Amino acid sequence: MASCSTFNLSPSSKPTKPTKPLPHYFLKPLIHEPETETRTRIQTPYPKLIITGPSKLSGHVPISGSKNSALPILAATLCCSGTSKIHNVPNLFDTRTMASVLASLGAKVEVFNNEMLVNTDGVDSVEPNSDEICKIRGGFFVIGPLVARFREAVVALPGGCNIGTRPVDLYIRGLQALGAVVELRDGKVQAYAANGRGLVGGSFQLDYASVGATETLMMAACMADGTTVLSNVAREPEVVDLARFLNDSGACVEGAGSNQLVIKGKPLLHGSECVIAADRIEAGTFMLAAAITRSCISISPVIPSQMSCLIQKLSAAGCKIRQYSHDTLEVCENS
């Protein structure tokens, strides 16, 4: 029998009042903070991997759903009334935290193995739990859907990023171009529709092709009054996946996969069903693992067209790569 976890937040007294932290339903972390051994010496070892080689790899590796597709699509369920059913959600800290973020807003989130059901009809707050938002970079995605559907959002600055400073100025200026008033107060971004009715269509050119800003502004624009043109946007497959989910939910997003999006706003979106695509980064990682260990493995499901550049480079380096079916690759040493 499939395991099931349910979030159902009790109504808060004020729509913008921060909710209490929810009990986590994810597994305890594998690495714990070390205890103090003496009063003068505290051990703080870094997490480490110990690898003994050389070793050969073999067998078949199943590829998980893409985290980078799952996070914005889960956030996009806030644009939709009713229930959205998301398949092939990878069981990761980030996706579990995003589920907790949605629950802190009043959404009902049910988890069945790698499937999530999200019903947003009970959303009664526009301020997600700050502790949850600060854990992952992707938690900030919810600012777009919240302002678009509920005309207001109060979202803590994102966390969870260990690769340097990644500002959110593009998000802010993009929302302002859609008629939002955006202010930074006490470490939180507060945004609301200037006209009191909702966002309006507009034009905005990104300074650089930020994936997160592209996805956030796409979600915001899909419920704005009028047509929005976003230029110099990201073209990654994850952007295309989000656009497909929004269109299946009743939105009108054109140009996904190119450097310009044209979005015709709709007053109401509905829940829909989607399957998270295979994670191209995970697939590429295992392909490289096979190459550097001179091993032979197969992987699936994959989307070979998304791996074409890596396939060319590995082939040029001496690997033999066969495509056994539309979604199965075998990587072997070319001996």
Coordinates of N, CA and C in Angstrom, one line a residue, residues 156-281:
A156 N 9.8 35.9 2.5 CA 11.2 36.1 3.0 C 12.2 35.9 1.9
L157 N 13.3 36.5 2.0 CA 14.4 36.3 1.0 C 14.8 34.9 1.0
P158 N 15.1 34.4 -0.2 CA 15.4 32.9 -0.3 C 16.7 32.5 0.3
G159 N 16.8 31.3 0.6 CA 18.1 30.7 1.2 C 18.4 29.4 0.4
G160 N 19.2 28.6 1.1 CA 19.5 27.3 0.5 C 20.5 27.4 -0.7
C161 N 21.2 28.5 -0.8 CA 22.2 28.6 -1.9 C 23.6 28.7 -1.4
N162 N 24.4 27.7 -1.9 CA 25.8 27.7 -1.4 C 26.8 28.0 -2.6
I163 N 26.3 28.6 -3.6 CA 27.2 28.9 -4.8 C 27.3 30.4 -5.0
G164 N 27.3 31.2 -4.0 CA 27.5 32.6 -4.1 C 26.3 33.4 -4.1
T165 N 26.4 34.7 -4.3 CA 25.3 35.6 -4.2 C 24.5 35.5 -5.5
R166 N 23.2 35.3 -5.3 CA 22.2 35.3 -6.4 C 21.1 36.2 -6.1
P167 N 21.2 37.5 -6.5 CA 20.2 38.5 -6.1 C 18.8 38.2 -6.8
V168 N 17.8 38.9 -6.2 CA 16.4 38.7 -6.7 C 16.0 40.0 -7.4
D169 N 16.9 40.9 -7.8 CA 16.5 42.2 -8.3 C 15.7 42.0 -9.6
L170 N 16.0 41.0 -10.4 CA 15.2 40.8 -11.7 C 13.8 40.4 -11.3
Y171 N 13.6 39.6 -10.3 CA 12.2 39.3 -9.9 C 11.4 40.6 -9.5
I172 N 12.1 41.4 -8.7 CA 11.4 42.6 -8.2 C 11.1 43.6 -9.4
R173 N 12.1 43.8 -10.2 CA 11.8 44.8 -11.3 C 10.8 44.2 -12.3
G174 N 10.8 42.9 -12.5 CA 9.8 42.3 -13.4 C 8.4 42.4 -12.9
L175 N 8.2 42.2 -11.6 CA 6.9 42.4 -10.9 C 6.5 43.8 -11.0
Q176 N 7.4 44.8 -10.8 CA 7.1 46.2 -10.9 C 6.6 46.5 -12.3
A177 N 7.2 45.9 -13.3 CA 6.8 46.1 -14.7 C 5.4 45.6 -15.0
L178 N 4.9 44.7 -14.1 CA 3.5 44.2 -14.3 C 2.5 44.9 -13.3
G179 N 2.9 46.0 -12.8 CA 2.0 46.8 -12.0 C 2.0 46.5 -10.5
A180 N 3.1 45.9 -10.0 CA 3.2 45.6 -8.6 C 4.0 46.7 -7.9
V181 N 3.6 47.0 -6.6 CA 4.5 47.8 -5.7 C 5.3 46.8 -4.9
V182 N 6.6 46.9 -4.9 CA 7.4 45.9 -4.3 C 8.4 46.6 -3.3
E183 N 8.4 46.2 -2.1 CA 9.2 46.8 -1.0 C 10.0 45.7 -0.3
L184 N 11.1 46.1 0.2 CA 11.9 45.1 1.1 C 11.9 45.7 2.5
R185 N 11.3 44.9 3.4 CA 11.2 45.3 4.8 C 11.5 44.1 5.7
D186 N 12.4 44.3 6.6 CA 12.8 43.3 7.6 C 13.1 41.9 7.0
G187 N 13.9 42.0 5.9 CA 14.3 40.8 5.3 C 13.2 40.0 4.5
K188 N 12.1 40.7 4.2 CA 11.0 40.1 3.5 C 10.7 41.0 2.3
V189 N 10.3 40.4 1.2 CA 9.8 41.1 0.0 C 8.3 41.2 0.1
Q190 N 7.8 42.4 0.2 CA 6.4 42.7 0.2 C 5.9 43.2 -1.1
A191 N 5.0 42.6 -1.7 CA 4.5 43.0 -3.0 C 3.0 43.0 -3.1
Y192 N 2.4 44.0 -3.8 CA 1.0 44.0 -3.9 C 0.6 44.7 -5.2
A193 N -0.6 44.4 -5.8 CA -1.0 45.1 -7.0 C -1.3 46.5 -6.7
A194 N -0.7 47.4 -7.5 CA -0.8 48.9 -7.2 C -2.2 49.4 -7.4
N195 N -3.0 48.8 -8.3 CA -4.3 49.2 -8.6 C -5.4 48.5 -7.7
G196 N -4.9 47.6 -6.8 CA -5.8 47.0 -5.9 C -6.6 45.9 -6.5
R197 N -6.5 45.7 -7.8 CA -7.4 44.7 -8.5 C -6.5 43.5 -9.0
G198 N -5.3 43.7 -9.4 CA -4.5 42.6 -9.9 C -3.4 43.2 -10.8
L199 N -2.5 42.3 -11.2 CA -1.4 42.7 -12.1 C -1.9 43.0 -13.5
V200 N -1.1 43.7 -14.2 CA -1.5 44.1 -15.6 C -0.4 43.7 -16.5
G201 N -0.7 43.4 -17.8 CA 0.3 43.1 -18.7 C 1.3 44.2 -19.0
G202 N 2.5 43.8 -19.3 CA 3.5 44.8 -19.6 C 4.7 44.1 -20.3
S203 N 5.8 44.9 -20.5 CA 7.0 44.4 -21.1 C 8.1 44.5 -20.2
F204 N 9.0 43.5 -20.3 CA 10.2 43.5 -19.4 C 11.3 42.7 -20.1
Q205 N 12.5 43.3 -20.1 CA 13.6 42.6 -20.7 C 14.6 42.3 -19.5
L206 N 14.9 41.0 -19.4 CA 15.8 40.5 -18.3 C 17.2 41.0 -18.7
D207 N 18.0 41.4 -17.7 CA 19.4 41.7 -17.9 C 20.2 40.5 -18.4
Y208 N 19.9 39.4 -17.9 CA 20.5 38.1 -18.3 C 19.4 37.0 -18.1
A209 N 19.7 35.9 -18.8 CA 18.6 34.9 -18.9 C 18.5 34.1 -17.6
S210 N 18.0 34.6 -16.6 CA 17.8 34.0 -15.3 C 16.7 33.0 -15.4
V211 N 16.9 31.7 -15.1 CA 15.8 30.7 -15.1 C 14.8 31.0 -14.0
G212 N 15.2 31.3 -12.8 CA 14.3 31.5 -11.7 C 13.4 32.8 -12.0
A213 N 14.0 33.9 -12.5 CA 13.2 35.1 -12.7 C 12.3 34.8 -13.9
T214 N 12.7 34.1 -14.9 CA 11.9 33.8 -16.1 C 10.6 33.0 -15.6
E215 N 10.8 32.0 -14.8 CA 9.7 31.2 -14.3 C 8.8 32.0 -13.4
T216 N 9.3 32.8 -12.5 CA 8.5 33.5 -11.6 C 7.7 34.5 -12.3
L217 N 8.2 35.3 -13.3 CA 7.5 36.3 -14.0 C 6.5 35.6 -15.0
M218 N 6.8 34.5 -15.5 CA 5.9 33.7 -16.3 C 4.6 33.4 -15.5
M219 N 4.8 32.9 -14.3 CA 3.7 32.6 -13.5 C 2.8 33.8 -13.1
A220 N 3.5 34.9 -12.8 CA 2.8 36.1 -12.5 C 2.0 36.7 -13.7
A221 N 2.6 36.6 -14.9 CA 2.0 37.2 -16.0 C 0.8 36.4 -16.5
C222 N 0.8 35.1 -16.2 CA -0.3 34.3 -16.8 C -1.7 34.6 -16.2
M223 N -1.7 35.4 -15.1 CA -3.0 35.8 -14.6 C -3.1 37.3 -14.6
A224 N -2.2 38.0 -15.3 CA -2.3 39.5 -15.4 C -3.3 39.9 -16.4
D225 N -3.8 41.1 -16.3 CA -4.9 41.6 -17.2 C -4.2 42.2 -18.4
G226 N -4.2 41.4 -19.5 CA -3.6 41.9 -20.7 C -2.5 41.0 -21.2
T227 N -1.7 41.5 -22.1 CA -0.6 40.7 -22.7 C 0.7 41.1 -22.2
T228 N 1.6 40.2 -21.8 CA 2.9 40.5 -21.3 C 4.0 39.9 -22.3
V229 N 5.0 40.7 -22.5 CA 6.1 40.3 -23.4 C 7.4 40.3 -22.5
L230 N 8.0 39.1 -22.3 CA 9.2 39.0 -21.6 C 10.3 38.6 -22.5
S231 N 11.4 39.4 -22.5 CA 12.5 39.3 -23.5 C 13.8 38.9 -22.8
N232 N 14.7 38.3 -23.6 CA 15.9 37.7 -23.1 C 15.7 36.8 -21.9
V233 N 14.7 35.9 -22.1 CA 14.4 34.9 -21.0 C 15.2 33.7 -21.2
A234 N 15.2 32.9 -20.1 CA 15.9 31.6 -20.2 C 15.2 30.6 -21.1
R235 N 15.9 29.7 -21.7 CA 15.3 28.8 -22.7 C 15.5 27.3 -22.2
E236 N 15.9 27.1 -21.0 CA 16.1 25.7 -20.5 C 14.8 24.9 -20.6
P237 N 15.0 23.5 -20.7 CA 13.9 22.6 -20.7 C 12.9 22.8 -19.6
E238 N 13.4 23.1 -18.4 CA 12.6 23.3 -17.2 C 11.6 24.5 -17.4
V239 N 12.0 25.5 -18.2 CA 11.1 26.6 -18.5 C 10.0 26.1 -19.4
V240 N 10.3 25.3 -20.4 CA 9.3 24.7 -21.3 C 8.4 23.8 -20.5
D241 N 8.9 23.0 -19.5 CA 8.0 22.2 -18.7 C 7.0 23.0 -17.9
L242 N 7.4 24.1 -17.3 CA 6.5 25.0 -16.6 C 5.5 25.6 -17.5
A243 N 5.9 26.0 -18.7 CA 4.9 26.6 -19.6 C 3.9 25.6 -20.0
R244 N 4.3 24.3 -20.2 CA 3.4 23.3 -20.6 C 2.3 23.1 -19.5
F245 N 2.8 23.0 -18.2 CA 1.9 22.8 -17.1 C 0.9 24.0 -17.0
L246 N 1.4 25.2 -17.2 CA 0.5 26.4 -17.1 C -0.5 26.4 -18.2
N247 N -0.1 26.0 -19.4 CA -1.0 26.0 -20.6 C -2.1 24.9 -20.4
D248 N -1.7 23.7 -19.8 CA -2.6 22.7 -19.5 C -3.6 23.1 -18.5
S249 N -3.2 24.1 -17.7 CA -4.1 24.6 -16.6 C -5.0 25.8 -17.1
G250 N -4.9 26.1 -18.4 CA -5.7 27.1 -18.9 C -5.0 28.4 -19.2
A251 N -3.7 28.5 -19.0 CA -3.0 29.7 -19.3 C -2.7 29.8 -20.8
C252 N -2.1 30.9 -21.3 CA -1.7 31.1 -22.7 C -0.3 31.6 -22.7
V253 N 0.6 30.7 -22.8 CA 2.1 31.1 -22.8 C 2.6 30.6 -24.1
E254 N 3.2 31.5 -24.9 CA 3.8 31.2 -26.2 C 5.2 31.6 -26.2
G255 N 6.0 30.8 -26.9 CA 7.4 31.0 -27.1 C 8.4 30.3 -26.1
A256 N 7.9 29.4 -25.3 CA 8.8 28.7 -24.4 C 9.8 28.0 -25.1
G257 N 11.1 28.1 -24.8 CA 12.2 27.5 -25.5 C 12.9 28.5 -26.4
S258 N 12.3 29.7 -26.5 CA 13.0 30.7 -27.3 C 13.4 31.8 -26.3
N259 N 13.9 32.9 -26.8 CA 14.4 34.0 -25.9 C 13.3 35.1 -25.7
Q260 N 12.1 34.8 -26.1 CA 11.0 35.7 -25.8 C 9.7 35.0 -25.5
L261 N 9.0 35.4 -24.5 CA 7.7 34.8 -24.1 C 6.6 35.8 -24.3
V262 N 5.5 35.4 -24.9 CA 4.3 36.2 -25.0 C 3.2 35.5 -24.2
I263 N 2.7 36.2 -23.2 CA 1.8 35.6 -22.3 C 0.5 36.4 -22.2
K264 N -0.6 35.8 -22.6 CA -1.9 36.4 -22.5 C -2.6 36.0 -21.2
G265 N -2.8 37.0 -20.4 CA -3.3 36.7 -19.0 C -4.7 36.2 -19.0
K266 N -5.0 35.3 -18.1 CA -6.3 34.7 -17.9 C -6.8 35.0 -16.5
P267 N -8.0 35.2 -16.3 CA -8.5 35.6 -14.9 C -8.5 34.3 -14.0
L268 N -8.6 33.1 -14.6 CA -8.8 31.9 -13.7 C -8.1 30.8 -14.4
L269 N -7.3 30.1 -13.6 CA -6.7 28.8 -14.0 C -7.2 27.7 -13.2
H270 N -7.1 26.5 -13.7 CA -7.6 25.3 -13.0 C -6.5 24.3 -12.8
G271 N -6.7 23.4 -11.9 CA -5.8 22.3 -11.6 C -5.6 21.4 -12.8
S272 N -4.5 20.8 -13.0 CA -4.2 19.9 -14.1 C -3.3 18.8 -13.6
E273 N -2.9 17.9 -14.5 CA -2.1 16.8 -14.2 C -0.8 16.8 -15.1
C274 N 0.3 16.5 -14.5 CA 1.6 16.5 -15.3 C 2.5 15.5 -14.7
V275 N 3.5 15.1 -15.6 CA 4.6 14.2 -15.2 C 5.9 15.0 -15.3
I276 N 6.6 15.0 -14.2 CA 7.9 15.7 -14.2 C 8.9 15.0 -15.0
A277 N 9.5 15.7 -15.9 CA 10.5 15.1 -16.9 C 11.7 14.6 -16.1
A278 N 12.4 13.7 -16.8 CA 13.7 13.1 -16.2 C 14.7 14.2 -16.0
D279 N 15.5 14.0 -14.9 CA 16.5 15.0 -14.6 C 17.7 14.9 -15.5
R280 N 17.9 15.8 -16.4 CA 19.1 15.8 -17.3 C 20.4 15.9 -16.6
I281 N 20.4 16.6 -15.5 CA 21.7 16.8 -14.7 C 22.1 15.4 -14.1

